[in-house]
PDB file of C-alpha atoms and ligand atoms in Angstrom:
ATOM      1  CA  MET A   1      19.878 -12.276-108.669  1.00  0.00           C
ATOM      2  CA  CYS A   2      18.287 -12.379-111.972  1.00  0.00           C
ATOM      3  CA  ARG A   3      19.567 -10.597-115.033  1.00  0.00           C
ATOM      4  CA  HIS A   4      17.336  -8.328-117.083  1.00  0.00           C
ATOM      5  CA  LEU A   5      17.436  -6.288-120.291  1.00  0.00           C
ATOM      6  CA  GLY A   6      15.327  -3.484-121.736  1.00  0.00           C
ATOM      7  CA  TRP A   7      15.211  -1.889-125.170  1.00  0.00           C
ATOM      8  CA  LEU A   8      13.628   1.313-126.457  1.00  0.00           C
ATOM      9  CA  GLY A   9      14.323   2.440-130.000  1.00  0.00           C
ATOM     10  CA  ARG A  10      13.700   1.344-133.552  1.00  0.00           C
ATOM     11  CA  GLU A  11      11.981  -1.941-134.165  1.00  0.00           C
ATOM     12  CA  VAL A  12      14.487  -4.799-133.899  1.00  0.00           C
ATOM     13  CA  THR A  13      14.174  -8.564-133.561  1.00  0.00           C
ATOM     14  CA  VAL A  14      13.892 -10.029-130.072  1.00  0.00           C
ATOM     15  CA  SER A  15      16.647 -12.516-130.961  1.00  0.00           C
ATOM     16  CA  SER A  16      19.085  -9.675-131.747  1.00  0.00           C
ATOM     17  CA  LEU A  17      18.716  -8.460-128.152  1.00  0.00           C
ATOM     18  CA  VAL A  18      18.184 -11.636-126.141  1.00  0.00           C
ATOM     19  CA  LEU A  19      19.830 -14.531-127.999  1.00  0.00           C
ATOM     20  CA  ASP A  20      22.435 -13.406-130.535  1.00  0.00           C
ATOM     21  CA  PRO A  21      25.021 -11.241-128.680  1.00  0.00           C
ATOM     22  CA  PRO A  22      28.088 -13.095-127.345  1.00  0.00           C
ATOM     23  CA  HIS A  23      27.014 -12.466-123.732  1.00  0.00           C
ATOM     24  CA  SER A  24      23.262 -12.311-124.336  1.00  0.00           C
ATOM     25  CA  LEU A  25      20.649 -13.139-121.700  1.00  0.00           C
ATOM     26  CA  ARG A  26      20.778 -16.699-123.060  1.00  0.00           C
ATOM     27  CA  VAL A  27      24.486 -16.897-122.148  1.00  0.00           C
ATOM     28  CA  GLN A  28      23.827 -15.032-118.891  1.00  0.00           C
ATOM     29  CA  SER A  29      21.355 -17.781-117.990  1.00  0.00           C
ATOM     30  CA  TYR A  30      24.326 -20.158-117.457  1.00  0.00           C
ATOM     31  CA  ALA A  31      27.427 -17.925-117.413  1.00  0.00           C
ATOM     32  CA  PRO A  32      26.714 -14.377-116.197  1.00  0.00           C
ATOM     33  CA  ARG A  33      29.826 -12.236-115.888  1.00  0.00           C
ATOM     34  CA  ARG A  34      28.836  -9.728-113.212  1.00  0.00           C
ATOM     35  CA  GLN A  35      26.350 -11.589-111.042  1.00  0.00           C
ATOM     36  CA  ARG A  36      27.035 -11.107-107.334  1.00  0.00           C
ATOM     37  CA  HIS A  37      24.209 -13.213-105.873  1.00  0.00           C
ATOM     38  CA  GLY A  38      23.676 -16.695-107.283  1.00  0.00           C
ATOM     39  CA  MET A  39      25.792 -18.358-109.963  1.00  0.00           C
ATOM     40  CA  MET A  40      23.361 -18.937-112.796  1.00  0.00           C
ATOM     41  CA  ASN A  41      19.801 -18.127-113.891  1.00  0.00           C
ATOM     42  CA  ALA A  42      18.193 -21.494-114.530  1.00  0.00           C
ATOM     43  CA  ASP A  43      14.779 -20.954-112.887  1.00  0.00           C
ATOM     44  CA  GLY A  44      12.974 -19.650-115.929  1.00  0.00           C
ATOM     45  CA  TRP A  45      12.856 -16.685-118.236  1.00  0.00           C
ATOM     46  CA  GLY A  46      10.456 -14.162-119.669  1.00  0.00           C
ATOM     47  CA  VAL A  47      10.408 -11.937-122.713  1.00  0.00           C
ATOM     48  CA  GLY A  48       7.902  -9.105-122.924  1.00  0.00           C
ATOM     49  CA  PHE A  49       7.529  -6.756-125.864  1.00  0.00           C
ATOM     50  CA  PHE A  50       5.152  -4.112-127.128  1.00  0.00           C
ATOM     51  CA  ASP A  51       3.077  -4.936-130.166  1.00  0.00           C
ATOM     52  CA  GLY A  52       1.889  -1.392-130.893  1.00  0.00           C
ATOM     53  CA  ALA A  53       0.560  -0.349-127.477  1.00  0.00           C
ATOM     54  CA  THR A  54      -0.141  -3.923-126.361  1.00  0.00           C
ATOM     55  CA  PRO A  55       2.321  -5.650-124.025  1.00  0.00           C
ATOM     56  CA  ARG A  56       2.797  -9.339-124.865  1.00  0.00           C
ATOM     57  CA  ARG A  57       4.765 -11.908-122.889  1.00  0.00           C
ATOM     58  CA  TRP A  58       6.337 -15.309-123.351  1.00  0.00           C
ATOM     59  CA  ARG A  59       7.437 -16.844-120.045  1.00  0.00           C
ATOM     60  CA  SER A  60       8.741 -20.236-118.991  1.00  0.00           C
ATOM     61  CA  THR A  61       9.980 -21.925-115.830  1.00  0.00           C
ATOM     62  CA  ALA A  62      12.624 -23.870-117.795  1.00  0.00           C
ATOM     63  CA  PRO A  63      16.142 -22.547-118.522  1.00  0.00           C
ATOM     64  CA  LEU A  64      16.416 -20.208-121.519  1.00  0.00           C
ATOM     65  CA  TRP A  65      19.463 -22.025-122.876  1.00  0.00           C
ATOM     66  CA  GLY A  66      17.430 -25.129-123.727  1.00  0.00           C
ATOM     67  CA  ASP A  67      14.377 -23.503-125.323  1.00  0.00           C
ATOM     68  CA  VAL A  68      14.585 -24.507-128.969  1.00  0.00           C
ATOM     69  CA  SER A  69      11.048 -23.271-129.727  1.00  0.00           C
ATOM     70  CA  PHE A  70      11.828 -19.750-128.572  1.00  0.00           C
ATOM     71  CA  ASP A  71      15.126 -19.914-130.463  1.00  0.00           C
ATOM     72  CA  SER A  72      13.163 -20.693-133.615  1.00  0.00           C
ATOM     73  CA  VAL A  73      10.511 -17.987-133.187  1.00  0.00           C
ATOM     74  CA  ALA A  74      12.494 -15.073-131.658  1.00  0.00           C
ATOM     75  CA  PRO A  75      14.008 -13.935-135.001  1.00  0.00           C
ATOM     76  CA  ALA A  76      10.429 -13.367-136.238  1.00  0.00           C
ATOM     77  CA  LEU A  77       9.394 -11.272-133.204  1.00  0.00           C
ATOM     78  CA  ARG A  78      10.059  -7.582-133.773  1.00  0.00           C
ATOM     79  CA  SER A  79       9.454  -4.695-131.402  1.00  0.00           C
ATOM     80  CA  HIS A  80      10.560  -1.168-130.540  1.00  0.00           C
ATOM     81  CA  CYS A  81      10.289  -1.846-126.801  1.00  0.00           C
ATOM     82  CA  VAL A  82      11.341  -5.016-124.970  1.00  0.00           C
ATOM     83  CA  VAL A  83      11.707  -6.137-121.320  1.00  0.00           C
ATOM     84  CA  ALA A  84      13.365  -9.537-120.862  1.00  0.00           C
ATOM     85  CA  SER A  85      14.715 -11.449-117.880  1.00  0.00           C
ATOM     86  CA  VAL A  86      16.337 -14.717-116.815  1.00  0.00           C
ATOM     87  CA  ARG A  87      15.619 -15.875-113.265  1.00  0.00           C
ATOM     88  CA  SER A  88      17.572 -17.233-110.339  1.00  0.00           C
ATOM     89  CA  ALA A  89      14.825 -17.802-107.774  1.00  0.00           C
ATOM     90  CA  THR A  90      15.487 -16.449-104.300  1.00  0.00           C
ATOM     91  CA  VAL A  91      15.495 -19.241-101.679  1.00  0.00           C
ATOM     92  CA  GLY A  92      11.935 -19.938-100.566  1.00  0.00           C
ATOM     93  CA  MET A  93      10.287 -18.380-103.628  1.00  0.00           C
ATOM     94  CA  PRO A  94       8.089 -20.579-105.815  1.00  0.00           C
ATOM     95  CA  ILE A  95       9.302 -21.568-109.272  1.00  0.00           C
ATOM     96  CA  GLU A  96       6.155 -20.946-111.275  1.00  0.00           C
ATOM     97  CA  ILE A  97       4.983 -18.737-114.109  1.00  0.00           C
ATOM     98  CA  SER A  98       3.264 -16.239-111.797  1.00  0.00           C
ATOM     99  CA  ALA A  99       6.646 -15.579-110.165  1.00  0.00           C
ATOM    100  CA  THR A 100       8.424 -15.111-113.481  1.00  0.00           C
ATOM    101  CA  ALA A 101       9.102 -11.624-114.878  1.00  0.00           C
ATOM    102  CA  PRO A 102       8.113  -9.597-116.744  1.00  0.00           C
ATOM    103  CA  PHE A 103       5.000  -8.735-114.751  1.00  0.00           C
ATOM    104  CA  THR A 104       2.303  -6.549-116.287  1.00  0.00           C
ATOM    105  CA  ASP A 105      -0.708  -4.415-115.398  1.00  0.00           C
ATOM    106  CA  GLY A 106      -1.754  -4.325-119.036  1.00  0.00           C
ATOM    107  CA  ARG A 107       0.204  -1.122-119.690  1.00  0.00           C
ATOM    108  CA  TRP A 108       3.672  -1.692-118.233  1.00  0.00           C
ATOM    109  CA  LEU A 109       6.098  -4.599-118.322  1.00  0.00           C
ATOM    110  CA  LEU A 110       8.280  -4.893-115.221  1.00  0.00           C
ATOM    111  CA  ALA A 111      11.170  -7.063-114.007  1.00  0.00           C
ATOM    112  CA  HIS A 112      12.889  -7.148-110.604  1.00  0.00           C
ATOM    113  CA  ASN A 113      16.503  -8.115-110.052  1.00  0.00           C
ATOM    114  CA  GLY A 114      16.961  -8.600-106.320  1.00  0.00           C
ATOM    115  CA  ALA A 115      15.199  -9.617-103.128  1.00  0.00           C
ATOM    116  CA  VAL A 116      13.142  -7.871-100.463  1.00  0.00           C
ATOM    117  CA  ASP A 117      11.885  -9.018 -97.071  1.00  0.00           C
ATOM    118  CA  ARG A 118       8.191 -10.003 -97.165  1.00  0.00           C
ATOM    119  CA  ALA A 119       7.717  -8.008 -93.967  1.00  0.00           C
ATOM    120  CA  ALA A 120       8.465  -4.791 -95.896  1.00  0.00           C
ATOM    121  CA  LEU A 121       5.790  -5.569 -98.514  1.00  0.00           C
ATOM    122  CA  PRO A 122       1.969  -5.347 -98.305  1.00  0.00           C
ATOM    123  CA  ASN A 123       0.079  -8.324 -96.744  1.00  0.00           C
ATOM    124  CA  PRO A 124       3.186  -9.961 -95.234  1.00  0.00           C
ATOM    125  CA  ALA A 125       1.097 -12.641 -93.480  1.00  0.00           C
ATOM    126  CA  SER A 126       0.222 -14.669 -96.602  1.00  0.00           C
ATOM    127  CA  ALA A 127       0.164 -18.407 -95.847  1.00  0.00           C
ATOM    128  CA  GLU A 128       1.291 -19.307 -99.377  1.00  0.00           C
ATOM    129  CA  PRO A 129       4.846 -18.747-100.532  1.00  0.00           C
ATOM    130  CA  VAL A 130       4.402 -15.765-102.835  1.00  0.00           C
ATOM    131  CA  CYS A 131       7.314 -14.365-104.795  1.00  0.00           C
ATOM    132  CA  ASP A 132       8.605 -11.050-103.432  1.00  0.00           C
ATOM    133  CA  SER A 133       8.966  -9.704-106.991  1.00  0.00           C
ATOM    134  CA  THR A 134       5.304 -10.442-107.818  1.00  0.00           C
ATOM    135  CA  ILE A 135       4.104  -8.428-104.806  1.00  0.00           C
ATOM    136  CA  LEU A 136       6.637  -5.696-105.460  1.00  0.00           C
ATOM    137  CA  ALA A 137       5.425  -5.380-109.056  1.00  0.00           C
ATOM    138  CA  GLU A 138       1.803  -5.039-107.859  1.00  0.00           C
ATOM    139  CA  LEU A 139       2.860  -2.389-105.345  1.00  0.00           C
ATOM    140  CA  ILE A 140       4.678  -0.386-108.042  1.00  0.00           C
ATOM    141  CA  PHE A 141       1.729  -0.674-110.450  1.00  0.00           C
ATOM    142  CA  THR A 142      -0.649   0.500-107.718  1.00  0.00           C
ATOM    143  CA  ARG A 143       1.506   3.452-106.719  1.00  0.00           C
ATOM    144  CA  GLY A 144       2.194   4.341-110.365  1.00  0.00           C
ATOM    145  CA  LEU A 145       5.511   4.321-112.169  1.00  0.00           C
ATOM    146  CA  ASP A 146       6.000   8.049-111.583  1.00  0.00           C
ATOM    147  CA  ALA A 147       6.448   7.127-107.897  1.00  0.00           C
ATOM    148  CA  LEU A 148       9.020   4.393-108.674  1.00  0.00           C
ATOM    149  CA  GLY A 149      11.902   6.211-106.978  1.00  0.00           C
ATOM    150  CA  GLU A 150       9.835   6.915-103.852  1.00  0.00           C
ATOM    151  CA  VAL A 151       8.692   3.297-103.561  1.00  0.00           C
ATOM    152  CA  ILE A 152      12.245   1.984-103.895  1.00  0.00           C
ATOM    153  CA  ARG A 153      13.640   4.489-101.387  1.00  0.00           C
ATOM    154  CA  GLN A 154      10.940   3.598 -98.861  1.00  0.00           C
ATOM    155  CA  LEU A 155      11.452  -0.165 -99.251  1.00  0.00           C
ATOM    156  CA  GLY A 156      15.200   0.341 -99.003  1.00  0.00           C
ATOM    157  CA  ALA A 157      14.669   2.161 -95.713  1.00  0.00           C
ATOM    158  CA  ASP A 158      12.260  -0.520 -94.403  1.00  0.00           C
ATOM    159  CA  ASP A 159      14.564  -3.395 -95.404  1.00  0.00           C
ATOM    160  CA  PRO A 160      18.236  -2.350 -95.331  1.00  0.00           C
ATOM    161  CA  ASN A 161      19.238  -5.661 -96.947  1.00  0.00           C
ATOM    162  CA  ALA A 162      16.870  -5.246 -99.895  1.00  0.00           C
ATOM    163  CA  ARG A 163      18.189  -5.341-103.445  1.00  0.00           C
ATOM    164  CA  LEU A 164      15.845  -3.431-105.665  1.00  0.00           C
ATOM    165  CA  ASN A 165      16.935  -3.194-109.290  1.00  0.00           C
ATOM    166  CA  ILE A 166      13.741  -2.605-111.265  1.00  0.00           C
ATOM    167  CA  LEU A 167      13.317  -2.426-115.032  1.00  0.00           C
ATOM    168  CA  ALA A 168      10.000  -1.275-116.523  1.00  0.00           C
ATOM    169  CA  ALA A 169       8.673  -0.063-119.872  1.00  0.00           C
ATOM    170  CA  ASN A 170       5.378   1.109-121.337  1.00  0.00           C
ATOM    171  CA  GLY A 171       6.302   1.354-125.004  1.00  0.00           C
ATOM    172  CA  SER A 172       7.510   4.963-124.888  1.00  0.00           C
ATOM    173  CA  ARG A 173       9.385   5.065-121.569  1.00  0.00           C
ATOM    174  CA  LEU A 174      12.009   2.709-120.204  1.00  0.00           C
ATOM    175  CA  LEU A 175      12.686   3.115-116.468  1.00  0.00           C
ATOM    176  CA  ALA A 176      15.219   1.393-114.239  1.00  0.00           C
ATOM    177  CA  THR A 177      16.554   1.642-110.714  1.00  0.00           C
ATOM    178  CA  THR A 178      19.870   0.573-109.252  1.00  0.00           C
ATOM    179  CA  TRP A 179      19.707  -0.445-105.589  1.00  0.00           C
ATOM    180  CA  GLY A 180      22.178  -3.159-104.706  1.00  0.00           C
ATOM    181  CA  ASP A 181      23.070  -4.650-108.083  1.00  0.00           C
ATOM    182  CA  THR A 182      24.635  -3.838-111.431  1.00  0.00           C
ATOM    183  CA  LEU A 183      23.114  -2.028-114.416  1.00  0.00           C
ATOM    184  CA  SER A 184      24.707  -0.817-117.647  1.00  0.00           C
ATOM    185  CA  VAL A 185      23.457   1.387-120.461  1.00  0.00           C
ATOM    186  CA  LEU A 186      24.359   1.248-124.151  1.00  0.00           C
ATOM    187  CA  ARG A 187      23.360   4.145-126.401  1.00  0.00           C
ATOM    188  CA  ARG A 188      23.169   2.818-129.955  1.00  0.00           C
ATOM    189  CA  ASP A 189      22.338   4.732-133.143  1.00  0.00           C
ATOM    190  CA  ASP A 190      18.984   2.948-133.290  1.00  0.00           C
ATOM    191  CA  GLY A 191      18.027   2.996-129.592  1.00  0.00           C
ATOM    192  CA  VAL A 192      19.069   2.433-125.988  1.00  0.00           C
ATOM    193  CA  VAL A 193      19.722  -0.809-124.081  1.00  0.00           C
ATOM    194  CA  LEU A 194      19.567  -1.062-120.287  1.00  0.00           C
ATOM    195  CA  ALA A 195      20.943  -4.360-119.007  1.00  0.00           C
ATOM    196  CA  SER A 196      22.072  -5.916-115.727  1.00  0.00           C
ATOM    197  CA  GLU A 197      25.366  -6.535-117.482  1.00  0.00           C
ATOM    198  CA  PRO A 198      26.782  -5.783-120.964  1.00  0.00           C
ATOM    199  CA  TYR A 199      25.801  -8.304-123.631  1.00  0.00           C
ATOM    200  CA  ASP A 200      29.066  -7.729-125.492  1.00  0.00           C
ATOM    201  CA  ASP A 201      32.414  -5.959-125.108  1.00  0.00           C
ATOM    202  CA  ASP A 202      31.435  -2.747-126.904  1.00  0.00           C
ATOM    203  CA  PRO A 203      33.439   0.015-125.138  1.00  0.00           C
ATOM    204  CA  ASN A 204      30.378   2.291-125.225  1.00  0.00           C
ATOM    205  CA  TRP A 205      28.614   0.464-122.386  1.00  0.00           C
ATOM    206  CA  GLU A 206      28.424   2.727-119.311  1.00  0.00           C
ATOM    207  CA  ASP A 207      27.894   1.480-115.767  1.00  0.00           C
ATOM    208  CA  VAL A 208      25.034   3.142-113.880  1.00  0.00           C
ATOM    209  CA  PRO A 209      26.018   4.062-110.298  1.00  0.00           C
ATOM    210  CA  ASP A 210      24.129   2.434-107.429  1.00  0.00           C
ATOM    211  CA  ARG A 211      20.984   4.109-106.043  1.00  0.00           C
ATOM    212  CA  HIS A 212      19.893   5.844-109.216  1.00  0.00           C
ATOM    213  CA  VAL A 213      16.814   6.042-111.406  1.00  0.00           C
ATOM    214  CA  VAL A 214      17.372   5.952-115.158  1.00  0.00           C
ATOM    215  CA  GLU A 215      14.755   7.070-117.653  1.00  0.00           C
ATOM    216  CA  VAL A 216      14.952   6.513-121.395  1.00  0.00           C
ATOM    217  CA  THR A 217      12.558   8.254-123.779  1.00  0.00           C
ATOM    218  CA  ALA A 218      12.737   9.411-127.391  1.00  0.00           C
ATOM    219  CA  ASP A 219      14.432  12.549-126.013  1.00  0.00           C
ATOM    220  CA  GLY A 220      17.365  10.630-124.521  1.00  0.00           C
ATOM    221  CA  VAL A 221      18.620   9.157-121.249  1.00  0.00           C
ATOM    222  CA  THR A 222      18.431  10.863-117.829  1.00  0.00           C
ATOM    223  CA  PHE A 223      19.878   9.777-114.489  1.00  0.00           C
ATOM    224  CA  ALA A 224      18.660  10.898-111.060  1.00  0.00           C
ATOM    225  CA  GLU A 225      20.145   9.976-107.712  1.00  0.00           C
ATOM    226  CA  LEU A 226      17.945   8.132-105.231  1.00  0.00           C
ATOM    227  CA  ASP A 227      18.851   9.846-102.002  1.00  0.00           C
ATOM    228  CA  PRO A 228      18.168   7.416 -99.144  1.00  0.00           C
ATOM    229  CA  THR A 229      18.216  10.237 -96.593  1.00  0.00           C
ATOM    230  CA  LYS A 230      15.138  11.854 -98.158  1.00  0.00           C
ATOM    231  CA  GLY A 231      11.819  10.379 -97.171  1.00  0.00           C
ATOM    232  CA  PRO A 232       9.165   9.579 -99.775  1.00  0.00           C
TER     233      PRO A 232
HETATM  234  N1  LIG B   1      13.437 -12.432-105.666  1.00  0.00           N
HETATM  235  C1  LIG B   1      13.109 -12.667-107.043  1.00  0.00           C
HETATM  236  C2  LIG B   1      12.779 -14.121-107.329  1.00  0.00           C
HETATM  237  O1  LIG B   1      12.823 -14.956-106.488  1.00  0.00           O
HETATM  238  C3  LIG B   1      14.214 -12.201-107.963  1.00  0.00           C
HETATM  239  C4  LIG B   1      15.430 -13.054-107.822  1.00  0.00           C
HETATM  240  C5  LIG B   1      16.635 -12.541-108.497  1.00  0.00           C
HETATM  241  O2  LIG B   1      16.808 -11.365-108.802  1.00  0.00           O
HETATM  242  N2  LIG B   1      17.512 -13.446-108.640  1.00  0.00           N
HETATM  243  O3  LIG B   1      12.458 -14.433-108.428  1.00  0.00           O
END
């Protein structure tokens, strides 16, 4: 299971979200506190952020904890909307940049924390090992983010073992699902954080129940249950 983090709010530095907190994604890359699948996240990392309306990404297949270049530059990167992730590759998935979140369609940035059977995804017969998350991201982009809940419910029905925690942002909306793994929300005075696990011990972190969709906009945070008994 990977760990991911999203931000929507005032412009802040990327380092203040991803590197500086006591249990930041950098620390979660070697010592996550709530990870249920896998022990560490050493198979790469990605930070995506909106520069105005333009999504930009910096991804690597090396561990985040050892990236001194990113450590040097991150305090100078500022954004109002960020999607970042550290990766623990699922067995059989390639460790390469194309498999490293966040994924983008040019408008959205998207990360997947989990695993899903290739047979439940489009074109399951590919001869190459293709990362489940890469295909899942394409499927969600094709269906549109307004159908995110439907896509997750359908995949959850097709693959009962699937873990489908998604995090996506387009600069004005931050969306996340919980399906099989942890997610917490922190409402700050200057914005909202969604994260696989709290990056510090602030008592204001709230756990999001499983099988929910969370949406963050300038108007606030909403939660909706993903009812697995209802078809898409
Ligand atoms: N299945 C995805 C991958 O291999 C995500 C893994 C994860 O959440 N640890 O990258």
